[in-house]
Amino acid sequence: MTAPGGRRWDVIVVGAGFAGSLVAKVLGDRGWRVLVLEAGAGATDAGPDRALEAYRTALVKSPNSPYPTSPSAPSPDVPDLTGRPDGGYRAHGYLVQRGPLPYASGYLRANGGTGLAWTGLAPRMHPEDFRAGDFGHGRNWPIGYQDLEPYYRAAEHELGVAADADEQREAVGLPFPDGYRFPMRAIPRSHLDHIMAEALDGRAVRDHEARVRLRVTTTPHARNGVPDPGHDGGAGYRPDGGRCVGHASCVPICPSGAKYTPLRTQARWAPSVTLVTDAVVTRVRIGANGRAGGVDYLDRDGRAHTAEAELVVLAAHAVENAKLLLLSDAANRSDQVGRNLMDHPVLLTWGLMKDQIGPYRGPGSTSGLEGFRFGPARAQRAPFRIEIGNWGWTWALGPPDLRVAELLRTGGPDGRGLFGAELRRTLGDRVGREFAFQFEMEQDADPANRVTLDPRHRDRLGLPRPVVHYDLSDWVKRGIAAAKGVSDQLMALLGAEDRTRFEPGPAWPGYFEHEGRPYAYRAAGHGAGTHIMGDSPATSVVDQWQRCWDHPNLYAVGCGSMPTVATSNPSLTMAALALRSADRMHQDLLARHRPIRLKRAFEGADLP
């Protein structure tokens, strides 16, 4: 789509993912003229069938594989990194990696953004997460849980979250208003969840000086289940799309359309919202008065365009928002633009249960263990939440067909390959008992972890590619070590055969050693922190509304604003922040358009 020429907009939104789509909806619903510029292609314009076929036929089934990427807007992907035999890593692709450890998360530049390929898990942050700085690691937020709570509810309605408020209140400690009901009832537990609950509920494991009591807790999901008639004061909820039927391909695509994506929100945009894809924004135009006047962008053929607006909202990925602010020489009085890059380093452990557990069905995780997310131990080590993995060893070692290849080579007791009935019997027994734990670690905001630009490395349009410096602090590494200790205890309680093993090589670019022991991490795709939120322009990029301190009509929204990434999947928090900021944007626009009241020159004088 081509932007209408010569038109001045009320708002320009850069990025059509989670945050951008929600901001555009709120402002469009209130009558503002909104132009949304998306760098990537309209990846799903041909409908989901094309994306499904692309995924089915892809040689490498990565998070981005169903979605065509634009040469003008490349996307980093998981295969861009490989481990080295000596424990280092090699980097390919769009991101330039210069850190001791790799920033291993990809993201998708397409209409809908990474919200097309996300897991669909939608837990809230814990109230303690907003004051992480009180524990000596990370930063405190300029807002608290209660400031965001009504917007959590609004986001849960917009995304269609399935969960049990009573369970979340009791097991996680989340405050909810009396009588609150999620839009849909909790997604049913998997068979593995039930087995875990039977073995673990009420038991305790040691974590440093504390003993943590275990309780398997269902995880909130933004995917369609059974609507709750008690939602919204008894109005109920009518979901879009189909119901979750257990296709087990939530990442990267849900064939039944049960998982929320930003395309649902876009389908509800008002007519005053216009989307332009293949529009790579190259600069925010900042005037002499410090106000943003619009943006410059290039189309897929490299032709230059300018769009003007009263208010500009950067809603791209945390890395892309930082890149654009750096290209624009904007919002960096604090020297924090691009700094404090965070993710969720994920420790995976895997094993074999005694009996069949029915893996590779349903969402990747339907339940978890929440007791390690909060408490005084976070002063000593990074906190974490534990997801119970329904998809066996896929994330750790690859899909089951790789086990077939292994058994064909050396599966027999004499080291020779297995074939025929013996192969089928052995494979069915082994794959049917596979399970994994996924320990999602909080990462502290470290200014040394950052995004910068290097003019020697440019993309197809001639723009500097993001240069990433990334590492894990000792606090995070202590958290990973603690998580492995918890895993050892869980395996023992389950009577499971622990098959976890970390060693340098192509499969583990995130390999490292800590206190003489080997570990490795995967990345969760939860980039955060590059335009961090705070209460002072000297130490942060945006204020509590995600409005740039240096430019009163420029917002940078998304996970890049988060002072801490906490332990919960950040998409719901990002959505709640976007809705909160959109309310502030509406007030800013009203103030700009409000008629000026003339005062009388002299009190009591009669004016004609």
XYZ file of C-alpha atoms in Angstrom:
608
model
C 0.000 0.000 0.000
C 1.248 3.493 -0.799
C 0.858 6.294 1.733
C -1.397 9.125 0.535
C 0.851 11.897 -0.668
C 0.891 15.324 0.890
C -1.168 14.355 3.929
C -0.265 15.327 7.467
C -1.181 12.749 10.080
C -2.105 13.075 13.710
C 0.096 10.099 14.608
C 2.781 8.034 12.897
C 3.399 4.601 14.416
C 6.596 2.813 13.375
C 6.063 -0.937 13.592
C 2.946 -3.105 13.236
C 3.660 -5.697 15.914
C 2.165 -6.037 19.385
C 2.687 -2.517 20.695
C 2.192 -0.658 17.416
C -1.044 -2.438 16.536
C -2.524 -1.762 19.990
C -1.516 1.910 20.013
C -2.989 2.383 16.535
C -6.256 0.780 17.619
C -6.691 2.934 20.726
C -5.924 6.173 18.889
C -7.920 5.209 15.799
C -10.931 4.372 17.960
C -10.727 7.920 19.349
C -10.832 9.456 15.901
C -7.171 10.277 15.310
C -5.681 9.805 11.844
C -2.930 7.200 12.255
C -0.298 6.099 9.742
C 1.396 2.771 10.602
C 4.706 2.143 8.825
C 5.930 -1.449 8.876
C 9.444 -2.252 7.624
C 8.609 -5.828 6.715
C 6.313 -7.295 4.143
C 2.646 -8.007 4.605
C 3.694 -11.555 5.395
C 0.215 -13.005 5.825
C -1.668 -10.998 3.197
C -2.232 -14.197 1.213
C -3.824 -15.869 4.221
C -2.618 -18.497 6.700
C -2.576 -21.350 4.170
C 0.453 -19.880 2.409
C 2.313 -19.487 5.693
C 1.459 -23.035 6.719
C 2.742 -24.405 3.423
C 5.942 -22.376 3.767
C 6.459 -23.826 7.238
C 5.670 -27.383 6.125
C 8.166 -27.274 3.265
C 10.941 -25.314 5.035
C 14.208 -27.238 5.300
C 14.963 -25.511 8.607
C 11.871 -25.004 10.746
C 12.871 -21.897 12.652
C 10.567 -19.301 14.270
C 10.670 -17.148 11.117
C 10.334 -19.901 8.519
C 6.588 -19.526 7.699
C 6.908 -15.823 6.961
C 8.581 -14.328 3.881
C 11.140 -11.743 4.892
C 11.927 -8.662 2.867
C 15.507 -8.193 1.580
C 15.082 -4.545 2.577
C 14.206 -5.494 6.161
C 16.130 -8.653 7.126
C 15.224 -10.495 10.310
C 17.681 -12.189 12.653
C 16.858 -15.849 13.174
C 18.035 -18.749 15.321
C 20.163 -20.407 12.575
C 22.290 -17.227 12.380
C 24.375 -18.565 15.296
C 26.437 -21.729 15.602
C 28.708 -22.887 18.394
C 32.400 -23.532 18.011
C 34.240 -26.639 19.257
C 36.296 -24.436 21.586
C 33.183 -23.016 23.229
C 32.901 -19.769 21.272
C 30.352 -19.009 18.579
C 30.055 -17.898 14.976
C 27.517 -15.279 13.921
C 25.912 -14.857 10.518
C 22.967 -12.857 9.295
C 21.662 -9.403 10.126
C 23.006 -8.712 13.638
C 26.710 -7.990 14.084
C 27.735 -9.839 17.260
C 30.704 -8.561 19.288
C 29.995 -9.806 22.792
C 31.679 -12.526 24.830
C 28.400 -14.445 24.565
C 25.832 -14.281 21.773
C 22.588 -12.349 21.862
C 20.767 -15.408 20.611
C 17.213 -14.126 20.133
C 15.732 -13.548 16.729
C 12.790 -11.364 15.822
C 10.518 -10.958 12.832
C 10.222 -7.845 10.665
C 6.852 -8.405 9.009
C 3.298 -7.172 9.443
C 2.419 -8.506 12.884
C 6.062 -8.687 13.925
C 7.334 -11.318 16.318
C 3.745 -11.484 17.590
C 3.116 -13.882 14.690
C 5.625 -16.439 15.994
C 5.426 -16.025 19.789
C 4.542 -18.855 22.169
C 1.204 -17.399 23.269
C 2.079 -17.477 27.000
C 0.716 -14.397 28.777
C 1.561 -14.275 32.514
C 1.650 -11.013 34.454
C 4.731 -9.705 36.186
C 4.836 -10.162 39.955
C 4.528 -6.990 42.110
C 8.042 -7.612 43.403
C 9.401 -7.418 39.847
C 8.717 -3.677 39.721
C 11.204 -3.022 42.531
C 14.065 -5.310 41.558
C 16.565 -2.572 42.409
C 15.675 -2.938 46.084
C 17.408 -6.333 45.954
C 20.653 -4.846 44.629
C 20.362 -6.010 41.006
C 18.674 -4.239 38.139
C 16.461 -1.175 38.422
C 13.225 -0.119 40.031
C 10.354 0.897 37.776
C 8.915 4.419 37.989
C 5.490 2.747 38.262
C 4.217 -0.157 40.335
C 2.027 -3.158 39.758
C -1.121 -1.277 40.787
C -0.441 1.434 38.181
C -0.443 -1.221 35.481
C -3.149 -3.505 36.879
C -6.168 -1.989 35.056
C -4.188 -2.097 31.811
C -3.310 -5.747 32.441
C -7.045 -6.409 32.504
C -7.564 -4.409 29.308
C -4.717 -6.284 27.604
C -6.090 -9.646 28.742
C -9.413 -8.724 27.154
C -7.833 -7.560 23.890
C -5.570 -10.613 23.601
C -8.172 -13.069 24.872
C -6.269 -14.598 27.791
C -7.269 -17.967 29.236
C -6.433 -18.399 32.928
C -7.801 -18.927 36.429
C -7.627 -15.776 38.575
C -8.053 -17.692 41.841
C -5.151 -19.989 40.996
C -2.943 -17.060 39.951
C -3.806 -15.245 43.172
C -3.049 -18.216 45.404
C -0.040 -19.755 43.653
C 1.705 -16.663 42.272
C 0.556 -13.950 44.679
C -0.976 -11.669 42.050
C -3.532 -9.125 43.287
C -6.759 -9.043 41.273
C -9.910 -6.992 41.827
C -12.628 -8.923 43.613
C -14.612 -11.084 41.222
C -12.227 -10.695 38.295
C -12.592 -13.412 35.657
C -10.278 -13.880 32.694
C -11.882 -13.846 29.228
C -11.505 -17.624 29.002
C -11.077 -20.481 31.406
C -7.586 -21.887 31.847
C -6.193 -24.065 29.083
C -6.447 -27.687 30.316
C -3.339 -29.262 31.770
C -1.426 -31.754 29.684
C -1.050 -35.361 30.768
C 2.543 -34.526 31.712
C 1.304 -31.678 33.937
C -0.894 -34.109 35.853
C 2.001 -36.532 36.313
C 4.227 -33.693 37.521
C 1.571 -32.408 39.939
C 1.075 -35.863 41.433
C 4.807 -36.244 42.048
C 5.735 -32.686 43.052
C 2.815 -30.825 44.635
C 3.465 -30.181 48.313
C 7.091 -31.335 48.132
C 9.969 -28.918 48.682
C 13.414 -28.392 47.194
C 16.348 -26.422 48.525
C 17.448 -23.207 46.867
C 20.475 -21.744 48.688
C 19.326 -21.144 52.272
C 15.605 -21.477 51.532
C 13.252 -24.365 50.959
C 10.724 -23.727 48.207
C 7.419 -25.589 48.290
C 6.346 -26.858 44.892
C 3.001 -26.411 43.181
C 2.309 -27.082 39.522
C 0.375 -24.039 38.293
C -1.371 -23.538 34.957
C 0.072 -20.708 32.868
C -2.071 -17.912 31.368
C -2.344 -18.272 27.587
C -3.448 -15.872 24.858
C -5.088 -18.664 22.904
C -8.700 -19.658 22.545
C -10.175 -22.127 24.964
C -13.582 -22.091 26.655
C -14.997 -18.568 27.134
C -15.867 -17.620 30.709
C -19.444 -16.289 30.928
C -18.503 -14.403 34.100
C -15.954 -12.207 32.314
C -16.560 -8.462 32.053
C -19.213 -8.380 34.769
C -21.204 -11.183 33.199
C -21.009 -9.961 29.600
C -18.836 -12.941 28.710
C -16.323 -13.104 25.902
C -16.556 -14.010 22.225
C -13.160 -15.141 20.874
C -11.826 -14.588 17.373
C -10.420 -17.558 15.460
C -10.645 -21.262 16.200
C -10.124 -23.140 19.433
C -6.812 -24.691 20.461
C -6.834 -28.314 19.290
C -3.246 -29.232 20.114
C -1.374 -28.886 16.818
C 1.878 -28.402 18.786
C 3.290 -25.784 16.403
C 2.442 -22.641 18.388
C 5.959 -21.488 17.579
C 5.931 -20.378 14.851
C 2.330 -20.777 13.642
C -1.045 -21.967 14.923
C -2.940 -23.794 12.142
C -6.307 -23.439 13.908
C -5.912 -19.694 14.490
C -6.377 -20.137 18.234
C -3.310 -18.105 19.248
C -3.579 -14.327 19.390
C -1.528 -12.359 16.880
C -1.540 -8.597 16.253
C -3.449 -9.237 13.023
C -6.555 -9.728 15.177
C -6.178 -6.237 16.574
C -5.523 -4.851 13.102
C -8.787 -6.385 11.886
C -10.550 -4.141 14.429
C -8.761 -0.928 13.439
C -10.931 2.088 12.714
C -11.018 3.442 9.126
C -8.788 6.333 10.232
C -5.819 3.936 10.558
C -3.697 3.359 7.436
C -1.034 0.638 7.168
C 1.936 0.823 4.793
C 4.231 -2.219 4.605
C 7.732 -2.423 3.089
C 8.354 1.014 4.605
C 11.753 1.140 6.339
C 11.947 4.238 8.513
C 15.435 5.733 8.383
C 15.137 8.814 10.576
C 12.873 10.645 12.948
C 12.746 14.295 11.907
C 13.554 16.408 14.974
C 13.025 20.168 14.730
C 15.017 22.966 16.321
C 12.412 23.097 19.092
C 13.128 19.463 19.990
C 9.791 18.215 18.711
C 9.413 15.310 16.299
C 7.852 16.474 13.059
C 7.616 13.154 11.251
C 9.815 10.462 9.729
C 11.758 9.661 6.583
C 11.366 6.185 5.106
C 12.396 4.071 2.131
C 10.142 1.737 0.194
C 11.209 -1.700 -1.054
C 12.813 -0.146 -4.153
C 14.838 2.320 -2.112
C 12.717 5.359 -3.010
C 12.672 8.028 -0.298
C 9.471 9.336 1.316
C 8.608 11.692 4.160
C 5.556 11.562 6.409
C 4.622 14.316 8.865
C 2.602 14.090 12.064
C 1.773 15.760 15.363
C 3.072 12.772 17.304
C 5.526 9.964 16.467
C 5.519 6.541 18.132
C 8.404 4.094 17.726
C 6.959 0.622 18.246
C 9.510 -1.649 16.595
C 11.521 -4.355 18.355
C 13.825 -3.195 21.164
C 16.842 -3.523 18.854
C 15.134 -1.681 15.987
C 13.858 1.146 18.200
C 17.390 1.673 19.492
C 18.773 1.578 15.957
C 16.319 4.221 14.790
C 16.955 6.528 17.751
C 20.708 6.246 17.131
C 20.263 6.953 13.404
C 18.196 10.025 14.341
C 20.632 11.238 17.032
C 17.578 11.466 19.262
C 16.573 10.963 22.912
C 20.117 10.240 24.100
C 20.875 12.944 26.655
C 21.312 10.170 29.217
C 23.624 8.095 26.963
C 21.275 5.167 27.609
C 19.889 4.644 24.093
C 20.818 1.113 23.048
C 22.120 0.232 26.506
C 20.752 -2.268 29.039
C 19.877 -4.861 26.400
C 18.188 -7.784 28.130
C 16.648 -11.130 27.260
C 15.571 -14.244 29.105
C 18.501 -16.677 29.026
C 16.869 -20.109 29.273
C 18.487 -23.081 30.937
C 17.094 -26.314 29.514
C 17.298 -29.654 31.266
C 15.864 -32.845 29.848
C 15.283 -36.434 30.751
C 13.212 -39.598 30.390
C 10.279 -40.434 32.638
C 9.694 -44.020 33.767
C 6.428 -44.313 31.853
C 4.829 -42.826 28.759
C 3.810 -39.187 29.240
C 2.299 -38.270 25.846
C 4.650 -35.488 24.694
C 4.401 -33.457 21.471
C 0.748 -32.548 21.962
C -0.791 -29.153 22.639
C 1.025 -25.897 23.468
C 4.715 -25.987 24.279
C 4.006 -25.482 27.963
C 0.690 -25.439 29.800
C 1.927 -25.341 33.405
C 4.956 -24.378 35.431
C 6.503 -23.939 38.871
C 6.291 -20.317 40.049
C 7.901 -20.337 43.497
C 11.380 -19.298 42.314
C 10.237 -16.002 40.758
C 10.305 -13.941 43.961
C 11.641 -13.848 47.502
C 14.910 -12.871 49.195
C 17.003 -15.319 47.157
C 16.907 -12.870 44.233
C 19.438 -10.756 46.124
C 21.931 -13.614 45.660
C 21.019 -15.040 42.262
C 18.780 -14.255 39.322
C 15.192 -15.415 39.866
C 13.538 -17.752 37.390
C 10.252 -19.366 36.519
C 10.076 -22.983 35.418
C 8.049 -24.034 32.415
C 7.175 -27.707 32.124
C 7.948 -28.521 28.493
C 5.329 -30.525 26.593
C 7.420 -30.817 23.435
C 9.992 -33.270 24.719
C 13.568 -32.561 23.762
C 12.817 -30.371 20.754
C 14.219 -27.120 22.123
C 17.244 -28.816 23.650
C 18.237 -31.363 21.012
C 15.942 -30.860 18.034
C 12.794 -32.676 16.825
C 12.218 -36.441 17.245
C 13.397 -37.258 13.727
C 16.937 -36.555 14.938
C 16.507 -39.391 17.425
C 15.517 -41.603 14.493
C 18.802 -40.786 12.792
C 20.707 -41.550 15.995
C 19.027 -44.937 16.421
C 19.669 -45.791 12.781
C 23.373 -45.162 13.325
C 24.147 -46.529 16.769
C 20.906 -47.416 18.547
C 21.484 -51.089 19.252
C 23.093 -52.589 22.363
C 26.149 -53.511 20.303
C 26.468 -49.975 18.927
C 25.001 -50.939 15.570
C 21.921 -49.340 14.037
C 18.323 -50.387 14.630
C 15.845 -51.116 11.854
C 12.292 -52.356 11.302
C 10.126 -53.398 14.222
C 12.949 -52.992 16.718
C 13.509 -49.399 15.570
C 9.796 -48.579 15.853
C 9.518 -50.158 19.296
C 12.623 -48.409 20.664
C 11.695 -45.078 19.157
C 8.132 -45.193 20.471
C 9.318 -46.037 23.955
C 12.009 -43.378 24.096
C 10.225 -40.448 22.429
C 7.076 -41.142 24.413
C 8.977 -40.606 27.681
C 10.811 -37.387 26.740
C 10.272 -34.264 28.826
C 12.113 -31.039 29.599
C 12.246 -28.200 32.101
C 12.724 -24.653 30.833
C 14.210 -22.250 33.409
C 13.527 -18.699 32.246
C 16.056 -16.414 33.968
C 15.714 -12.738 34.766
C 18.605 -10.718 33.334
C 19.721 -7.520 35.030
C 19.987 -4.223 33.162
C 23.696 -3.801 32.413
C 24.703 -0.691 30.423
C 27.552 -2.684 28.843
C 25.025 -4.917 27.082
C 24.063 -2.679 24.236
C 23.150 -1.977 20.621
C 25.390 0.353 18.611
C 25.893 1.157 14.928
C 28.949 0.664 12.721
C 28.873 2.323 9.276
C 31.187 -0.415 7.955
C 28.338 -2.938 8.226
C 25.293 -1.972 6.156
C 22.135 -3.663 4.924
C 20.688 -3.755 1.404
C 19.311 -0.207 1.732
C 22.666 1.109 2.915
C 21.595 1.508 6.557
C 23.981 0.515 9.356
C 23.174 -2.889 10.806
C 22.774 -3.248 14.587
C 25.958 -4.165 16.431
C 25.295 -6.104 19.634
C 27.521 -6.530 22.673
C 26.058 -9.121 25.046
C 27.146 -11.063 28.104
C 25.707 -12.645 31.245
C 26.556 -11.205 34.653
C 27.754 -13.372 37.531
C 24.333 -12.807 39.140
C 22.650 -14.416 36.129
C 25.203 -17.217 36.021
C 24.593 -17.911 39.714
C 20.897 -18.101 38.876
C 21.578 -20.611 36.125
C 23.704 -22.688 38.482
C 20.949 -22.565 41.115
C 18.380 -23.599 38.504
C 20.486 -26.623 37.575
C 20.607 -27.562 41.252
C 16.817 -27.301 41.449
C 16.538 -29.421 38.295
C 18.673 -32.144 39.865
C 16.281 -32.293 42.825
C 13.185 -32.317 40.586
C 14.592 -35.183 38.528
C 15.178 -37.161 41.714
C 11.645 -36.517 42.988
C 10.247 -37.671 39.646
C 12.444 -40.759 39.501
C 13.437 -39.590 36.021
C 16.583 -40.413 34.061
C 18.440 -37.105 33.634
C 19.929 -36.848 30.139
C 21.077 -33.206 30.441
C 24.546 -32.586 29.061
C 26.224 -29.361 27.946
C 29.303 -29.353 25.763
C 30.786 -26.905 23.246
C 29.896 -27.415 19.632
C 27.577 -26.321 16.824
C 24.355 -26.925 18.783
C 25.281 -24.685 21.734
C 26.458 -21.179 20.748
C 25.457 -20.107 24.285
C 27.924 -22.467 25.980
C 29.928 -21.130 28.938
C 31.604 -22.353 32.112
C 30.939 -21.043 35.614
C 32.969 -22.056 38.662
C 34.419 -24.960 36.713
C 31.106 -26.398 35.533
C 29.649 -26.383 32.012
C 26.353 -24.686 31.190
C 24.579 -23.432 28.104
C 21.546 -21.296 27.424
C 18.991 -20.795 24.731
C 17.388 -17.405 24.100
C 13.689 -16.775 24.621
C 13.176 -14.062 21.997
C 12.336 -11.532 24.730
C 14.515 -8.560 23.823
C 14.129 -5.652 26.247
C 15.739 -2.610 27.774
C 17.307 -0.495 25.003
C 15.317 2.712 25.695
C 14.835 2.183 29.363
C 12.069 3.781 31.444
C 12.865 5.796 34.564
C 12.066 8.761 36.764
C 14.934 10.998 35.633
C 16.121 12.208 32.199
C 19.698 11.841 33.457
C 19.441 8.063 33.835
C 16.719 6.911 31.437
C 15.432 7.441 27.894
C 11.665 7.525 28.441
C 9.384 8.508 31.300
C 6.667 6.408 32.898
C 4.444 6.945 29.819
C 7.210 5.743 27.447
C 7.536 9.326 26.218
C 11.085 10.417 25.389
C 12.407 12.877 27.944
C 14.148 14.898 25.243
C 11.220 15.147 22.800
C 7.719 15.740 24.204
C 5.885 14.286 21.194
C 8.119 11.255 20.553
C 7.294 7.951 22.220
C 9.371 4.744 22.212
C 7.085 1.896 23.275
C 7.595 -1.816 23.722
C 9.804 -4.098 25.774
C 12.719 -1.727 25.144
C 11.224 0.543 27.820
C 11.231 -2.120 30.531
C 13.726 -1.404 33.374
C 13.668 -5.118 34.254
C 12.638 -8.080 32.137
C 11.539 -10.004 35.281
C 10.816 -13.723 34.836
C 7.477 -13.722 33.013
C 7.067 -13.771 29.248
C 6.934 -10.024 28.532
C 4.282 -9.777 25.794
C 1.331 -9.161 28.123
C 3.263 -6.509 30.054
C 4.286 -4.883 26.763
C 0.630 -4.823 25.700
C -0.483 -3.312 29.021
C 2.218 -0.634 28.788
C 1.179 0.169 25.207
C -2.461 0.637 26.236
C -1.438 2.844 29.158
C 0.793 4.975 26.937
C -1.920 5.269 24.287
C -4.175 6.930 26.869
C -1.395 9.471 27.537
C -0.880 10.023 23.797
C -4.581 10.784 23.430
C -4.301 13.425 26.155
C -1.205 14.914 24.481
C -3.062 15.200 21.185
C -6.107 16.759 22.828
C -3.863 19.345 24.474
C -2.373 20.245 21.088
C -5.791 20.635 19.505
C -7.630 22.265 22.413
C -8.859 25.813 21.564
C -6.907 28.608 23.251
C -8.972 30.626 25.709
C -8.434 34.382 25.440
C -8.177 36.326 28.669
C -9.642 39.770 29.003
C -7.104 42.528 28.783
C -8.553 44.224 31.803
C -10.582 42.608 34.528
C -14.122 43.849 34.479
C -13.767 45.558 31.089
C -16.593 45.145 28.620
C -15.458 43.628 25.347
C -17.358 44.292 22.165
